[in-house]
Coordinates of C-alpha atoms in Angstrom, one line a residue:
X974 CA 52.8 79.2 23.3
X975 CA 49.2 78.0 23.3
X976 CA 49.2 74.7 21.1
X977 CA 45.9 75.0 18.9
X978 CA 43.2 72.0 18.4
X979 CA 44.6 70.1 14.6
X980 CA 42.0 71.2 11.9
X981 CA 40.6 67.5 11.0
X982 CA 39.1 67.8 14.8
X983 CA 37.4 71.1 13.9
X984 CA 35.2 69.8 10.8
X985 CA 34.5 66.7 12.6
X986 CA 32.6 68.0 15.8
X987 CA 31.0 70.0 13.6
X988 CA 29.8 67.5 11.2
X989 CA 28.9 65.2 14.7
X990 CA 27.1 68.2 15.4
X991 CA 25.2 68.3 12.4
X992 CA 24.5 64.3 12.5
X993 CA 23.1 64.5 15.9
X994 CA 20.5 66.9 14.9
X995 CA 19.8 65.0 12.1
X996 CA 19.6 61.6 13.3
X997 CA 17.2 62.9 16.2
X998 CA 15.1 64.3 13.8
X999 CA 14.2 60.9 12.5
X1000 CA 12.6 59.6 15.9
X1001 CA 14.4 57.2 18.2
X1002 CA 13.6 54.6 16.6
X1003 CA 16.0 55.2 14.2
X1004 CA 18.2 57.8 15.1
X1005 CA 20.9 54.9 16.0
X1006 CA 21.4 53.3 12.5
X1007 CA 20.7 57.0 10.8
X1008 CA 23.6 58.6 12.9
X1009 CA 26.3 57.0 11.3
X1010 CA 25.1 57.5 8.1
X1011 CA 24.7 60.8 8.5
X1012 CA 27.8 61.1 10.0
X1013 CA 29.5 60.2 6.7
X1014 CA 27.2 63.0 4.7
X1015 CA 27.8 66.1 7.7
X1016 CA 31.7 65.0 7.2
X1017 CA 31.8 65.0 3.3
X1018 CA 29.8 68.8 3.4
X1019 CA 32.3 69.8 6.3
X1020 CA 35.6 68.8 4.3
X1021 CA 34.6 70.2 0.8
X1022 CA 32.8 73.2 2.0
X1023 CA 33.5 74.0 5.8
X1024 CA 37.0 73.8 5.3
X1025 CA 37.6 76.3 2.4
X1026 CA 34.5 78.3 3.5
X1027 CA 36.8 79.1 6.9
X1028 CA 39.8 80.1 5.0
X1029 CA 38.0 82.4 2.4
X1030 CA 35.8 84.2 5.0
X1031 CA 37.9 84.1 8.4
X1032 CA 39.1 87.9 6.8
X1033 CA 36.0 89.1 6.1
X1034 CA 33.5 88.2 8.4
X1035 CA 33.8 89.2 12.2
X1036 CA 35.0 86.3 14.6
X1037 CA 31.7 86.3 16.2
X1038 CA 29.6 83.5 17.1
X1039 CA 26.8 84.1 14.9
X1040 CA 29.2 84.1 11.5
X1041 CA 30.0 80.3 11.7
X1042 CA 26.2 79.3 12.1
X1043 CA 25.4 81.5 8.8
X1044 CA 27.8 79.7 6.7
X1045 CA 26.9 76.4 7.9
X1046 CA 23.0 77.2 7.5
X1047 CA 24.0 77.6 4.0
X1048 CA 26.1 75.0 3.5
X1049 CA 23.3 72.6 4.0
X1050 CA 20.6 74.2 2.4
X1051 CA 21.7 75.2 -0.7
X1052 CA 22.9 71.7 -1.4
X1053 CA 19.4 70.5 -0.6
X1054 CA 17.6 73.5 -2.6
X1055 CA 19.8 72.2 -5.8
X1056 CA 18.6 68.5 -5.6
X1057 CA 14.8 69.4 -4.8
X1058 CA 14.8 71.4 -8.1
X1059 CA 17.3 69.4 -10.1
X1060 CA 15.8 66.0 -12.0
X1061 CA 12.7 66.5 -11.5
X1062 CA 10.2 64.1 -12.9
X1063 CA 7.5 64.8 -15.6
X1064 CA 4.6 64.3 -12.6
X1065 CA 4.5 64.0 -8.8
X1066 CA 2.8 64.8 -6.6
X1067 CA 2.0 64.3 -2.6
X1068 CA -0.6 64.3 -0.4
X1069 CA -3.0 64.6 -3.2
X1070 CA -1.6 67.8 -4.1
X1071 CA 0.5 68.1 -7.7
X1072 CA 3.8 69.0 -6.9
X1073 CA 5.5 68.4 -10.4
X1074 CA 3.8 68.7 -13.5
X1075 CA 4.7 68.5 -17.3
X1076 CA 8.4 68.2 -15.8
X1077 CA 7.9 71.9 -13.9
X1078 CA 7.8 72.9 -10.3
X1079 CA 4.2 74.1 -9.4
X1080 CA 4.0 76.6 -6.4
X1081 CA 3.1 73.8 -4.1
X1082 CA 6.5 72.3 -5.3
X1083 CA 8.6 75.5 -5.1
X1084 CA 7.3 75.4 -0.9
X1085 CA 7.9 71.9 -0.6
X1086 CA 11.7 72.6 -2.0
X1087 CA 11.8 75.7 -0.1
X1088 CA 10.6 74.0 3.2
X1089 CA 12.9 70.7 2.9
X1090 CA 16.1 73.2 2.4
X1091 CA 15.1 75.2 4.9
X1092 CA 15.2 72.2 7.2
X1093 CA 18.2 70.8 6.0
X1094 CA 20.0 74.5 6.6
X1095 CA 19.5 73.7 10.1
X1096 CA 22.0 70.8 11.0
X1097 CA 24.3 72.9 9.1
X1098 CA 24.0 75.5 11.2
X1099 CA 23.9 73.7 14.4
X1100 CA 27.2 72.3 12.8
X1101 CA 28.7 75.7 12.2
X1102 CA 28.1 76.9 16.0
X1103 CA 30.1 74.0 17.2
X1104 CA 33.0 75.0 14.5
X1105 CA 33.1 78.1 16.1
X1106 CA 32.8 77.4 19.8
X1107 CA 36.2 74.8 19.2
X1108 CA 37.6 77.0 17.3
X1109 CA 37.5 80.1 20.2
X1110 CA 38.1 77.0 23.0
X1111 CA 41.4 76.0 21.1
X1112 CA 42.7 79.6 20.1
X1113 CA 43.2 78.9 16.3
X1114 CA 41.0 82.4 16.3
X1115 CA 43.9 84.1 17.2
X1116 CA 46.3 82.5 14.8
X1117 CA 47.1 84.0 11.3
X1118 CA 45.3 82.4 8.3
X1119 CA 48.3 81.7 6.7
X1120 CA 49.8 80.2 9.4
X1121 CA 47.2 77.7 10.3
X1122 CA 46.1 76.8 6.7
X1123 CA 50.4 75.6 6.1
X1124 CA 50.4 74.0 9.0
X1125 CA 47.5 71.6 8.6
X1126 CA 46.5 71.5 5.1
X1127 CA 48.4 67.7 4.9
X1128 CA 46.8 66.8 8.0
X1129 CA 43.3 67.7 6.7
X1130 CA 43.9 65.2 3.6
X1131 CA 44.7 62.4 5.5
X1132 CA 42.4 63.0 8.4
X1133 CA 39.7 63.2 6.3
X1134 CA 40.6 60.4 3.9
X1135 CA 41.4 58.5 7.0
X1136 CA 37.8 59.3 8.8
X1137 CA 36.0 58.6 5.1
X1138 CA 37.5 55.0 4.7
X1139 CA 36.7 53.7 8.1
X1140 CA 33.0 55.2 8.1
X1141 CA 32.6 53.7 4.8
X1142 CA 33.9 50.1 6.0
X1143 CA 32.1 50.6 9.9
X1144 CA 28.1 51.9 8.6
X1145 CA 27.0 48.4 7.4
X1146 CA 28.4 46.5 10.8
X1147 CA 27.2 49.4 13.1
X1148 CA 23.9 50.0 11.5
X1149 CA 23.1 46.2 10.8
X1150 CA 20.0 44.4 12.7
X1151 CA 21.4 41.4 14.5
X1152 CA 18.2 40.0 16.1
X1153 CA 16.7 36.6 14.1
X1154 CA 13.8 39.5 12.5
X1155 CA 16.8 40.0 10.3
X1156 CA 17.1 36.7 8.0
X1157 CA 20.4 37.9 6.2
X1158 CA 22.2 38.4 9.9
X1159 CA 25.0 36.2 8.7
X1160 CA 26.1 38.1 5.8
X1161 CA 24.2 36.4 3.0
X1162 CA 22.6 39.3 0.1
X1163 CA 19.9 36.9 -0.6
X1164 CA 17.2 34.7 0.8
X1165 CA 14.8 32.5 -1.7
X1166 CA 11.5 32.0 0.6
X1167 CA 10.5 28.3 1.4
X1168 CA 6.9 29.1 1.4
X1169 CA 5.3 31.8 -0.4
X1170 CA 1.3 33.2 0.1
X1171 CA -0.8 36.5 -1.0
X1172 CA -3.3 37.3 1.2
X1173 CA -6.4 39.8 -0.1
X1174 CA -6.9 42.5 2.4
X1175 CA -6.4 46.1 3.2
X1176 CA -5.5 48.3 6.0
X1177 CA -9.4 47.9 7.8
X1178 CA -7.9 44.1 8.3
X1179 CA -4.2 45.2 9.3
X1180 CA -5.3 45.3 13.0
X1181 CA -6.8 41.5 12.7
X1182 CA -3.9 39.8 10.8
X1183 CA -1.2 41.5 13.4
X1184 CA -3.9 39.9 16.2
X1185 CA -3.3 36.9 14.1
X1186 CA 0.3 36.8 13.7
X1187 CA 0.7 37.8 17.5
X1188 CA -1.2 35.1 19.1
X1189 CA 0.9 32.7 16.9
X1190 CA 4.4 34.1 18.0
X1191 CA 3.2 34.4 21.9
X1192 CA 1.9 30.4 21.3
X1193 CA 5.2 29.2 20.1
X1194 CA 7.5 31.5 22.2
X1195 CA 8.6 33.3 19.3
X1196 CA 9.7 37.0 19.2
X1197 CA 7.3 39.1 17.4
X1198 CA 7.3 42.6 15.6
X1199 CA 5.7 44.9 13.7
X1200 CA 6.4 48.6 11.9
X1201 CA 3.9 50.9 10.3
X1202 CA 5.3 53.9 8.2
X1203 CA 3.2 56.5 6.4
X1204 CA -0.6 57.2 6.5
X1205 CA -3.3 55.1 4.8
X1206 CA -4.7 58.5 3.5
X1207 CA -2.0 58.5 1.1
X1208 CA 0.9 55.9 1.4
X1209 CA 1.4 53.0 3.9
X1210 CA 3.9 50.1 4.5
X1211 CA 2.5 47.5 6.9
X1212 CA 5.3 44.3 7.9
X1213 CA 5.1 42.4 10.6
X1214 CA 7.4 39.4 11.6
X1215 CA 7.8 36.6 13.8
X1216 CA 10.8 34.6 14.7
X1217 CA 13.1 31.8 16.8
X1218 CA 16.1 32.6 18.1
X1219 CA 18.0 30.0 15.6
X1220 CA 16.6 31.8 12.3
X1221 CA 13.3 30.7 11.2
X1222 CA 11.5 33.9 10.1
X1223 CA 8.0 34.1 9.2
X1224 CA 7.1 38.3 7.7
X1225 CA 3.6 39.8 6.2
X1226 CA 4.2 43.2 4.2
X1227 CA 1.7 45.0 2.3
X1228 CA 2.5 48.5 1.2
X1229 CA -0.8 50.7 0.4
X1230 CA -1.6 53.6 -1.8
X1231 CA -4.8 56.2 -1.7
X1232 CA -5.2 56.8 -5.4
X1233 CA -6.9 59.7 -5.0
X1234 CA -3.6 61.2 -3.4
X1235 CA -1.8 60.3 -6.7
X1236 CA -3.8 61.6 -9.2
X1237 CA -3.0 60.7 -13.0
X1238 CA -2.4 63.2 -15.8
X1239 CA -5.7 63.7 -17.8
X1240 CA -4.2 61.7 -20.3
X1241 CA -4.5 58.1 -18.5
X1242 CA -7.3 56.1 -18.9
X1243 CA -8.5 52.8 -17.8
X1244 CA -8.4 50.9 -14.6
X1245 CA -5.6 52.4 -11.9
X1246 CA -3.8 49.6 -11.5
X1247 CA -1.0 51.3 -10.1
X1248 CA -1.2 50.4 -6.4
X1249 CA -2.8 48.4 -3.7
X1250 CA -1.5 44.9 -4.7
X1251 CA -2.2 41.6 -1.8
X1252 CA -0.1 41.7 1.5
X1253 CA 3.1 38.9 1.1
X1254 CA 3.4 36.3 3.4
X1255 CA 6.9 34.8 3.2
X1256 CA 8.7 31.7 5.4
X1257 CA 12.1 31.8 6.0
X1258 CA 14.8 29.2 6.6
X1259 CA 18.3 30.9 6.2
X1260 CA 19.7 28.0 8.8
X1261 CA 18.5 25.1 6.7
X1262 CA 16.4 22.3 7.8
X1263 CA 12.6 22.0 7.5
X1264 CA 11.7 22.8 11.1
X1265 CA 9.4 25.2 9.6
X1266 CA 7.0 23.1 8.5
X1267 CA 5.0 22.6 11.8
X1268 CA 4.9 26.2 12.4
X1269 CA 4.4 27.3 9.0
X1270 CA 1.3 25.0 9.2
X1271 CA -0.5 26.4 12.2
X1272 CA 0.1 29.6 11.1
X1273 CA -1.7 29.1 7.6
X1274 CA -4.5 27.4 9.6
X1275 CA -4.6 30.8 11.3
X1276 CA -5.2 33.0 8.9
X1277 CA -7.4 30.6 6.5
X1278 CA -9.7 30.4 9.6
X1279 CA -10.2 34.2 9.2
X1280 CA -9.7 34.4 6.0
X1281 CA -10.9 31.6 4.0
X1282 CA -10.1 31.5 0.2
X1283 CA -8.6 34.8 0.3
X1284 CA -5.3 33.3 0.9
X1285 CA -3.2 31.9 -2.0
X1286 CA 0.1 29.9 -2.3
X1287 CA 2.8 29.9 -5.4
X1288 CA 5.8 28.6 -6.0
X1289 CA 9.4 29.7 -6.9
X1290 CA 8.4 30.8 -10.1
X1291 CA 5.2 33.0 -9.0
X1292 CA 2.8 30.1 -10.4
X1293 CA -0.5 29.3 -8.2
X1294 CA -0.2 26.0 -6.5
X1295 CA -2.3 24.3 -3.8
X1296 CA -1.4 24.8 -0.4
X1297 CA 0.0 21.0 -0.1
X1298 CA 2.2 21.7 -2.9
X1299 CA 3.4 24.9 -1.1
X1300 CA 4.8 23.5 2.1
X1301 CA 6.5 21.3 0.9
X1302 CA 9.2 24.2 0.0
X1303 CA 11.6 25.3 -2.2
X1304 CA 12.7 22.6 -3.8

């Protein structure tokens, strides 16, 4: 008799399936530490609605390949559609166009909810092809319902439970950045900065403080990196980081908002002071020691040569101090 592939399996390929598509879909930069992740969400959908969905329409809908890919489309869109609509704010809005207002979907918003489910239906249904193509390769097609749902419905419990605790206790080790750009490698959940500095500029001077901060990291051997998200015609998040190999870590970050893609209700007034506040320079130390100092120095004289007075220092408690009282560190 033709031994049939155990349920848990069935779910599981299909919620890898789903993740895959997923993961890809967030560029390859981070498709690795999104997989896992999404791993854990494909999983949860497969085992509270895959499973159940199998038994309650195996009878009623033909054992064709296109039946599986249906359910599973809807599986992960109507989720989606429910939490675009659901909890809305009182305003939003995105790319300069209102997308929320007076706590109500407007038409643009009904699309964007419409469009983001629509896309999320997708894995699911790439998730529900690979249910059925294991399915037909393992022959559980073939078996009674009654049969097969007796026969596993223990081992779908534990597997699941089973896959769901490790995932949950494996995502922060796979997913974690072990180079020296991450200062809390080591396990810590916080890091108080030795130095602190704002610097006044926008995204027209982004390109000359990365020249900045990359001439200093290629000077002193140091790796260097930098990630820009979003578009400066609405929103923006600029960081940039240099490092040593035994910890020091040196980071500029400035996030940046076009006000005039987030308009206000008629109702404010005054200056928008919502946005657009000076990039953060931050030194780091997590090994201890003060063999910061020297670096930390020349970079400062760095960007004061470009920048003059534009550049301020504070302490631990946000006050303004002179830079001579800044390097000295967290004290």
């Amino acid at each position: 008799m033709k031994r049939t592939t155990s349920i848990p399996v069935w779910p599981l390929i299909a919620a890898y399936a789903a993740a895959i598509l997923v993961s890809a879909a967030t560029g390859s930069g981070f498709a690795p530490r999104v997989l896992p992740i999404a791993i854990i969400f494909t999983a949860i959908l497969a085992s509270i609605f895959g499973i159940p969905a199998y038994f309650a329409f195996r009878s009623r809908l033909p054992a064709a390949w296109w039946a599986p890919p249906i359910v599973g489309f809807a599986i992960g869109a109507v989720p989606a559609f429910l939490l675009a609509v659901a909890g809305t704010p009182d305003f939003a809005s995105s790319g300069g166009v209102v997308t929320v207002q007076d706590g109500a979907l407007t038409p643009a918003g009904w699309e964007q909810a419409m469009t983001f489910s629509l896309m999320a239906g997708l894995p699911g249904g790439a998730g529900g092809l690979a249910f059925w193509a294991v399915l037909k390769a393992s022959g559980a097609l073939d078996e009674p319902a009654s049969k097969t749902w007796r026969r596993h419905l223990a081992t779908v419990v534990l597997g699941f439970a089973a896959i769901g605790t490790v995932a949950a206790f494996m995502t922060p080790t796979l997913i974690m950045d072990r180079s020296c750009h991450n200062p809390m490698r080591d396990g810590r959940t916080s890091l108080r900065p030795e130095l602190s500095a704002a610097l006044d500029v926008g995204p027209s001077e982004w390109p000359i403080v990365e020249a900045v901060m990359e001439a200093f990291a290629k000077e002193h051997d140091w790796s260097f990196r930098k990630h820009i998200s979003g578009n400066v015609d609405t929103y923006a998040a600029f960081q940039m980081s240099a490092c040593s190999e035994d910890g020091t870590y040196f980071m500029v970050l400035q996030h940046h908002a076009n006000p005039d893609a987030f308009p206000r209700r008629e109702a404010e007034a005054g200056p928008d002071t919502r946005f657009n506040y000076p990039m953060r320079v931050s030194i780091n130390q997590p090994q201890g020691g003060n063999s910061w100092r020297g670096p930390a120095h020349n970079l400062l004289d760095r960007l004061e040569e470009r920048f003059g007075d534009r550049i301020t220092y504070s302490d631990g408690k946000g006050r303004t101090v002179p830079r001579e009282e800044a390097e000295r560190g967290a004290e």
